[in-house]
Coordinates of C-alpha atoms in Angstrom, one line a residue:
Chain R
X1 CA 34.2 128.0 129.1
X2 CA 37.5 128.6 131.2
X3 CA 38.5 131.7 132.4
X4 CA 41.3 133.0 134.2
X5 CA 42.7 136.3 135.9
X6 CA 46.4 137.1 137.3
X7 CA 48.1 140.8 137.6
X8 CA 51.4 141.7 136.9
X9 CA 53.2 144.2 138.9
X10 CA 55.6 146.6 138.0
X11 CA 57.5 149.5 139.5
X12 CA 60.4 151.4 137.0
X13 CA 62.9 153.2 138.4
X14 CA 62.7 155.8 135.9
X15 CA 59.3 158.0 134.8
X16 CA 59.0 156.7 131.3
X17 CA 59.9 152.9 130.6
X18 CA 58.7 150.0 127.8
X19 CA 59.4 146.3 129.1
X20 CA 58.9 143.1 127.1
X21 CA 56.2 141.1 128.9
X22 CA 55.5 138.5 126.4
X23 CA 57.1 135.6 128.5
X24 CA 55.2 136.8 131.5
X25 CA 51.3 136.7 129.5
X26 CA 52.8 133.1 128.0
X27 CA 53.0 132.0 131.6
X28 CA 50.0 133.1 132.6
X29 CA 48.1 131.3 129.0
X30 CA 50.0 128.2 130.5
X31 CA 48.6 128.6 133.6
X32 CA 45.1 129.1 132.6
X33 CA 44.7 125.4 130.9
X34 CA 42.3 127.8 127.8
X35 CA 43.6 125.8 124.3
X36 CA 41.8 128.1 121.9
X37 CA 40.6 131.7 123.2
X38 CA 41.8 135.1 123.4
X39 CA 43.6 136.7 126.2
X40 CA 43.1 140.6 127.2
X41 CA 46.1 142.7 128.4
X42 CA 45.3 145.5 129.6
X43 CA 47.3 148.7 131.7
X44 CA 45.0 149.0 135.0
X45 CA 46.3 152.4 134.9
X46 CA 45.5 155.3 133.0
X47 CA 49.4 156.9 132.0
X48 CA 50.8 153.4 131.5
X49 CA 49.4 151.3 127.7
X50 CA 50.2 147.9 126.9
X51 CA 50.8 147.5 122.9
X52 CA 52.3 144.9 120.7
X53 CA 56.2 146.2 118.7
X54 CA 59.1 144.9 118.1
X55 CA 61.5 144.2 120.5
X56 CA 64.4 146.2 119.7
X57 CA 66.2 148.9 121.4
X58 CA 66.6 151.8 118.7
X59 CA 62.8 151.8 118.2
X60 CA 62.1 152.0 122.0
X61 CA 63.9 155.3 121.5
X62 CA 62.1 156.8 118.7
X63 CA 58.9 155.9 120.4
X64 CA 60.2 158.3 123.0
X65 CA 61.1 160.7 120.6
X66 CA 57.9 160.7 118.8
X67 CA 55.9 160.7 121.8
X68 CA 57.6 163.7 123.4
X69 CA 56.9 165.9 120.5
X70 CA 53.3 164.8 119.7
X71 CA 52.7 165.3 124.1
X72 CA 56.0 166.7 125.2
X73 CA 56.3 166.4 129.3
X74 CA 56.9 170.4 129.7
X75 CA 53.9 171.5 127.6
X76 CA 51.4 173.3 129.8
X77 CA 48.1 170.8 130.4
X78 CA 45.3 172.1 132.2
X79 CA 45.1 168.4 134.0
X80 CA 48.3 169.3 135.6
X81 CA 46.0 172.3 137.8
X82 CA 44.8 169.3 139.8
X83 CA 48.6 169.3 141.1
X84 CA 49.1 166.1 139.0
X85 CA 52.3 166.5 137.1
X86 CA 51.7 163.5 134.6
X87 CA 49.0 165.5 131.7
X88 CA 51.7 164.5 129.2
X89 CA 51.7 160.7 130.9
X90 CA 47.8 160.4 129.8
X91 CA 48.0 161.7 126.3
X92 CA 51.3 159.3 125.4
X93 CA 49.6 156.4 126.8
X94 CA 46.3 156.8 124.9
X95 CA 47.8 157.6 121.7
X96 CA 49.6 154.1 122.5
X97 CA 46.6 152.2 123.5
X98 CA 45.6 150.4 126.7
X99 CA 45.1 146.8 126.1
X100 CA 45.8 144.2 123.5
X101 CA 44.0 141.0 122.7
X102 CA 45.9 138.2 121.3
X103 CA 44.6 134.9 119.9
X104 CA 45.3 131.4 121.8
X105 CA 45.8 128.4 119.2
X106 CA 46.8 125.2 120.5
X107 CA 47.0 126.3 123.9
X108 CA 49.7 129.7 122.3
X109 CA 49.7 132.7 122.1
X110 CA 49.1 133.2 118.5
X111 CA 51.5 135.5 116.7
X112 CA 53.4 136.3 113.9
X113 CA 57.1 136.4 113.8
X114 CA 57.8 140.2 115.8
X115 CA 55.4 140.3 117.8
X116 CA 56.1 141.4 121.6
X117 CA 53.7 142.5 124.2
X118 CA 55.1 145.4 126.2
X119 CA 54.2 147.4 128.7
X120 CA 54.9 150.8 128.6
X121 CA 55.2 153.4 131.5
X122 CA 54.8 157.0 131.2
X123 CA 54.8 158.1 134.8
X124 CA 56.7 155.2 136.8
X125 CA 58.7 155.4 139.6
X126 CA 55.3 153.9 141.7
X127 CA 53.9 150.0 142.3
X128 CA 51.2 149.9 139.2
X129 CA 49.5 146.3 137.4
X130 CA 48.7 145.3 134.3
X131 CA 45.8 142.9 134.5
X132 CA 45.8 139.3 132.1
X133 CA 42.2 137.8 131.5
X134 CA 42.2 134.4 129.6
X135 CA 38.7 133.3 128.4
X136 CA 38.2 130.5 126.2
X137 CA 38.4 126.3 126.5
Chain F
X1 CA 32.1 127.5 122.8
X2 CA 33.3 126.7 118.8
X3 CA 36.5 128.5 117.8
X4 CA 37.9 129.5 114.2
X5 CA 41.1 130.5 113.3
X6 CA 42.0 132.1 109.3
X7 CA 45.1 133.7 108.5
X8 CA 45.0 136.3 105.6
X9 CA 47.9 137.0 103.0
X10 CA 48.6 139.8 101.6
X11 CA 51.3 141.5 99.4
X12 CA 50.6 145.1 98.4
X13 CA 52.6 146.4 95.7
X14 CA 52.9 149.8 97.1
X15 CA 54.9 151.0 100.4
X16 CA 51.5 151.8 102.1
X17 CA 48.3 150.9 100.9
X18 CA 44.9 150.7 102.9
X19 CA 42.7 147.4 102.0
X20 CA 39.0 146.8 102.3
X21 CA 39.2 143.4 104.2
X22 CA 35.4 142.9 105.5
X23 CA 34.2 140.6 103.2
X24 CA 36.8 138.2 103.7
X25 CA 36.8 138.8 107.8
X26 CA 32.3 138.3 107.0
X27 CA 33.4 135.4 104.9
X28 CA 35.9 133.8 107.9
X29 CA 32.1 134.2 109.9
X30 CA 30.5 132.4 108.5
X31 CA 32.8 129.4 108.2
X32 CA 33.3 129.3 111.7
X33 CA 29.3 128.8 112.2
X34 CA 29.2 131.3 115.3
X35 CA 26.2 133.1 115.6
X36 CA 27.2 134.6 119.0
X37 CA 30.6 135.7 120.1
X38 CA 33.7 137.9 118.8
X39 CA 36.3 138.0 116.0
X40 CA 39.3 139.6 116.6
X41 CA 41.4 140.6 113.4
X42 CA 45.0 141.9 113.8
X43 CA 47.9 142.2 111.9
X44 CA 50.1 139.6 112.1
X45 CA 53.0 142.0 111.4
X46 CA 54.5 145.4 114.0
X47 CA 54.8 147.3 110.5
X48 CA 51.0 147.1 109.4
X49 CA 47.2 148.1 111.3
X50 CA 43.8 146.8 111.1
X51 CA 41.6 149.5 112.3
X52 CA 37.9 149.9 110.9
X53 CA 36.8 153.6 109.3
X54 CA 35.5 154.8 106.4
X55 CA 35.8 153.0 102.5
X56 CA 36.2 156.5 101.4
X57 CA 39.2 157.5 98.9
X58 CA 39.5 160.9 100.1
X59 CA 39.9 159.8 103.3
X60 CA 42.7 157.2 102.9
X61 CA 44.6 160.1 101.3
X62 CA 44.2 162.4 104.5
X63 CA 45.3 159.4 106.8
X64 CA 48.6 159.1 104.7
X65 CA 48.6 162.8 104.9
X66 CA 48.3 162.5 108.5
X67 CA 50.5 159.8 108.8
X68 CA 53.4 161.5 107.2
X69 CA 52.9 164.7 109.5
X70 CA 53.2 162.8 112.5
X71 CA 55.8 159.9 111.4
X72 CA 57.6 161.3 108.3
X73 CA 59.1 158.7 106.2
X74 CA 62.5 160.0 105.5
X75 CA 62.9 161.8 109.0
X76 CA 65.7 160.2 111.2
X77 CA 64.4 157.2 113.5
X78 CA 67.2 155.2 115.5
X79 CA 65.1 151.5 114.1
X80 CA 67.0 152.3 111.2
X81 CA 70.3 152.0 112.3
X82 CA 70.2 148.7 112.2
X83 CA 69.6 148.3 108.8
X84 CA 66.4 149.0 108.1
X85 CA 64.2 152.0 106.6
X86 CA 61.1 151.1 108.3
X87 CA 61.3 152.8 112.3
X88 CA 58.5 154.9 110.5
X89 CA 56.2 152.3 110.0
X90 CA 56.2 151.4 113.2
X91 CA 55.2 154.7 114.3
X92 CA 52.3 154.9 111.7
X93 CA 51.4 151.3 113.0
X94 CA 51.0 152.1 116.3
X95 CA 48.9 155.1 115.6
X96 CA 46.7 153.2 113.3
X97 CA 46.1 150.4 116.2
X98 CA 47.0 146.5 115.9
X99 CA 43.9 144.9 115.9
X100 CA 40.2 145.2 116.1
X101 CA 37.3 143.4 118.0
X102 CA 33.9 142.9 116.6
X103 CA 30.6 141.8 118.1
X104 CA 29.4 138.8 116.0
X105 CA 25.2 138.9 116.8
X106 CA 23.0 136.2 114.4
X107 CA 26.2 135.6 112.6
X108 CA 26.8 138.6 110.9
X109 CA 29.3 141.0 111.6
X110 CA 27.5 143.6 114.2
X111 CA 28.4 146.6 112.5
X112 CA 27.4 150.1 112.7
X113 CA 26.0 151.8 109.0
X114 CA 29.5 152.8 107.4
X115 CA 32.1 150.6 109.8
X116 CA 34.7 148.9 107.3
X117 CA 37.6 146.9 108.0
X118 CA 40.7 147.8 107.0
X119 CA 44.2 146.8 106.5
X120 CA 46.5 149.5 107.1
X121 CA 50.2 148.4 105.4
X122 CA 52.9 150.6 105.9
X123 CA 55.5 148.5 104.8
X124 CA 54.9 146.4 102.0
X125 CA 56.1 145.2 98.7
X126 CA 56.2 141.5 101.0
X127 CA 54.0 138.8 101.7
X128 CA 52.2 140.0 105.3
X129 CA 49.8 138.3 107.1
X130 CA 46.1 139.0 109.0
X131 CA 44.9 136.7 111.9
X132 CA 41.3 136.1 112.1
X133 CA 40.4 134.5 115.5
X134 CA 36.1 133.8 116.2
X135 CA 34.9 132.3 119.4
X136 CA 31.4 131.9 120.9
X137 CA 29.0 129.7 120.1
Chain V
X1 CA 28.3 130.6 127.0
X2 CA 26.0 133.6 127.6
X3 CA 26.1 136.9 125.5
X4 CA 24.4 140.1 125.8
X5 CA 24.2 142.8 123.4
X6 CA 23.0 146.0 124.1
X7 CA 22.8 149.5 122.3
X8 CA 24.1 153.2 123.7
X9 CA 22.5 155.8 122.0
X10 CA 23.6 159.8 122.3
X11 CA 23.2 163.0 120.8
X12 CA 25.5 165.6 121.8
X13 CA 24.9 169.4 121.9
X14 CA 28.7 170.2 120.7
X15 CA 30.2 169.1 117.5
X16 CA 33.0 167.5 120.2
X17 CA 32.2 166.1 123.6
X18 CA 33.3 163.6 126.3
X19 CA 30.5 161.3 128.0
X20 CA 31.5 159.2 130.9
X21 CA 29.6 155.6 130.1
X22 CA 31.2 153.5 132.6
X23 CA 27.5 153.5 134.5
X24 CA 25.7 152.3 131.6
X25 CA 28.4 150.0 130.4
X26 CA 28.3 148.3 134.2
X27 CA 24.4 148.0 133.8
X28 CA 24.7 145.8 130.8
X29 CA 26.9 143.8 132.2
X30 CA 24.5 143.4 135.1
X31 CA 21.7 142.5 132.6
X32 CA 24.0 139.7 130.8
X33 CA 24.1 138.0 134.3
X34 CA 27.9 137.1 133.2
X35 CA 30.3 136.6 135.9
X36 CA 33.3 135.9 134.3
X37 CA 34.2 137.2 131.0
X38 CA 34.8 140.5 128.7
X39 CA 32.7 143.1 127.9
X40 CA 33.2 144.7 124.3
X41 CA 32.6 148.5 124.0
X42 CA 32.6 150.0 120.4
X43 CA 31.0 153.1 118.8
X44 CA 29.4 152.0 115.9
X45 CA 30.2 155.1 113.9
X46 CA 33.0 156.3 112.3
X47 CA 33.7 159.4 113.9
X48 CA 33.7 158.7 117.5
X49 CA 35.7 156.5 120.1
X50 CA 35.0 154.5 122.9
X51 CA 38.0 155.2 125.2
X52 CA 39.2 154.7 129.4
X53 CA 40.9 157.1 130.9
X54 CA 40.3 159.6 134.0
X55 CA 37.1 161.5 134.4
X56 CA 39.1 165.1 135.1
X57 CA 37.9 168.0 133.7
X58 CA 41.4 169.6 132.9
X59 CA 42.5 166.3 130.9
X60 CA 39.4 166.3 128.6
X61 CA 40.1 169.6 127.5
X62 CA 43.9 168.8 127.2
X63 CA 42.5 166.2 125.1
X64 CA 40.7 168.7 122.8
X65 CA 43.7 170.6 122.6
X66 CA 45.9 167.8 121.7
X67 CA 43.6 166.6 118.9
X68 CA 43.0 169.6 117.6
X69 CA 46.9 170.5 117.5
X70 CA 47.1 166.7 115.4
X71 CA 43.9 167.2 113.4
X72 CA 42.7 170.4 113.3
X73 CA 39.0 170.8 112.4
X74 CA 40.4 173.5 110.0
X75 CA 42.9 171.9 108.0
X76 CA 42.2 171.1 104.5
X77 CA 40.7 167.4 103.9
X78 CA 40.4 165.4 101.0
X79 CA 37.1 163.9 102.7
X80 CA 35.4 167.1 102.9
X81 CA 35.1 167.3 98.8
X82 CA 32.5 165.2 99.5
X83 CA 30.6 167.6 100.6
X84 CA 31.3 166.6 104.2
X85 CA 33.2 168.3 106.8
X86 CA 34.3 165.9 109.1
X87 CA 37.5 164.9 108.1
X88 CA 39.2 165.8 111.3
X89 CA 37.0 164.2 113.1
X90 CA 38.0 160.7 111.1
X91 CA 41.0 161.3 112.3
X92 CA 40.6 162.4 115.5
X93 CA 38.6 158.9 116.5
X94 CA 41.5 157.0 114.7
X95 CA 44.4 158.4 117.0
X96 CA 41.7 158.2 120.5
X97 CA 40.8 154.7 119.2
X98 CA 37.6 152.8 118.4
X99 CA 36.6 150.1 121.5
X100 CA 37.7 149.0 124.4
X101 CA 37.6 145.4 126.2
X102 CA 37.5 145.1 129.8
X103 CA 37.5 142.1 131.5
X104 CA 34.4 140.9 133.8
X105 CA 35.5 139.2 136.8
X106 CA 33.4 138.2 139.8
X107 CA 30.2 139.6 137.7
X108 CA 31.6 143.6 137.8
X109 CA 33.9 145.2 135.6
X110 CA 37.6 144.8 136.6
X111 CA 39.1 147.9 136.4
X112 CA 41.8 149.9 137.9
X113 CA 41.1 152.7 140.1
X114 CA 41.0 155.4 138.0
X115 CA 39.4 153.8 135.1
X116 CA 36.2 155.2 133.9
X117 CA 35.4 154.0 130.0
X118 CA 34.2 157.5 127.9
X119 CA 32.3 158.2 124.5
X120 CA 34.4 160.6 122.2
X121 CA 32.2 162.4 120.4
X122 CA 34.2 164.3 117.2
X123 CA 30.9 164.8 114.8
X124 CA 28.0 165.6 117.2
X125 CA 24.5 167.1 117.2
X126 CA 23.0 163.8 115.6
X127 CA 21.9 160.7 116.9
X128 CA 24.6 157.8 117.3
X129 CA 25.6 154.5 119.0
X130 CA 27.7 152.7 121.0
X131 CA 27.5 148.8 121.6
X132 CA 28.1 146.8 124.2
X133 CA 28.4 143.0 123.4
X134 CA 29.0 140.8 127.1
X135 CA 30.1 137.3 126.3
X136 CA 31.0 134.3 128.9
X137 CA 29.5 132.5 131.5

């Protein structure tokens, strides 16, 4: 069995932010030699998900509407008594997940014809990773 | 480490519709010959969810009662704009989850006493695919 | 390939409740004597999650207040003419998710720093699982 481990590192300028990182996990499929296996992607930080969507900009848009009225930023949340001002950051990013795993075949990432890999940020504006973990042969 | 790759078709006849899939995903198990390892299933499509619940009628009605609280068909979602009338499947996609990872222990789906698999299709009326990836040994 | 599988068992005193597992989750993976690798984390009922997040005290009852806002134990559910009354729980472990997968690197758990992996409880008072299946090498 192969295995193989990189971080990506991001820092958005703005709080809330969804960036296509498919060619980024390709490279790092390429990298780790595995032909059939499964990669994890996974946020290594707890207001920031990584999910699989399309790639297109009015839908980035209605994920931010949606999310700001099911967890809306101003809404009072007890986690913001810690002095924290991201409550809203941890609810958006676990109703959008934390990781994805995605099926290598013939040495690909194995997807149908949409399918992106994003990473999205819900309290930016600071250095944070996502971490890429290849296992197979 | 043996690997095993099935894709799954599927073309409901309804917008959204919520499919038992286990036996086929049990039946993709067994042909790979793994007795130890992991199958992932995910939708192979951003408008569709495998998630695993309940095989319970009343329950599939509350999740598309749910579902159309949260992500209302006919509300107004800037996806749309382009052309299509779907930026609300994407929502109810991403609620529903992509994909999901089961243990595979003595070759049999390691399942819990009422865990079901489930395609979630938000979208349909088309011909929509499921990836079923097993690897171990 | 090595694999490891290994049961969780709990029973809550509230109907709802939030266990930090990340110490019994790291002790399998200890046990598996894997060093490089994933660790799969699922509750094996239908009405609780397996989630990461932060181990705050104000977050986990902003959770209960956001899930309760999206699936309120009091709403009317189709599942509950069963003679059940759990419906918003269903729901509750849909939108906080079923499993996670973390990556094992270097034999530990390769986490962020804030991640701590939690057991949702949404139907307690009874006896249920998690599992935790360690595969690689």
């Amino acid at each position: 069995m192969k295995s193989y481990r990189e971080e990506l590192w991001f820092e958005t300028k703005t709080r809330r932010a969804y960036l296509n990182i498919t060619a980024q996990v390709d490279a790092a499929v390429q990298k780790s030699g595995v032909r059939e296996g499964m990669v994890l992607v996974n946020a290594m930080h707890i207001t920031a998900s990584v999910y699989i969507n399309d790639d297109e900009a009015g839908l980035l848009h209605d994920y931010e509407t949606v999310l700001e009225r099911l967890a809306p930023q101003d809404a009072t949340y007890r986690h913001n008594d810690t002095g924290e001002d991201n409550g809203d950051a941890h609810i958006k990013r676990q109703l959008m997940g934390r990781e994805v795993v995605v099926a290598i075949t013939d040495g690909k990432l194995d997807f149908g014809p949409w399918e992106q890999i994003f990473y999205g940020e819900f309290d930016g504006r600071r250095r944070k990773r996502v971490l890429v973990k290849v296992i197979g042969e």
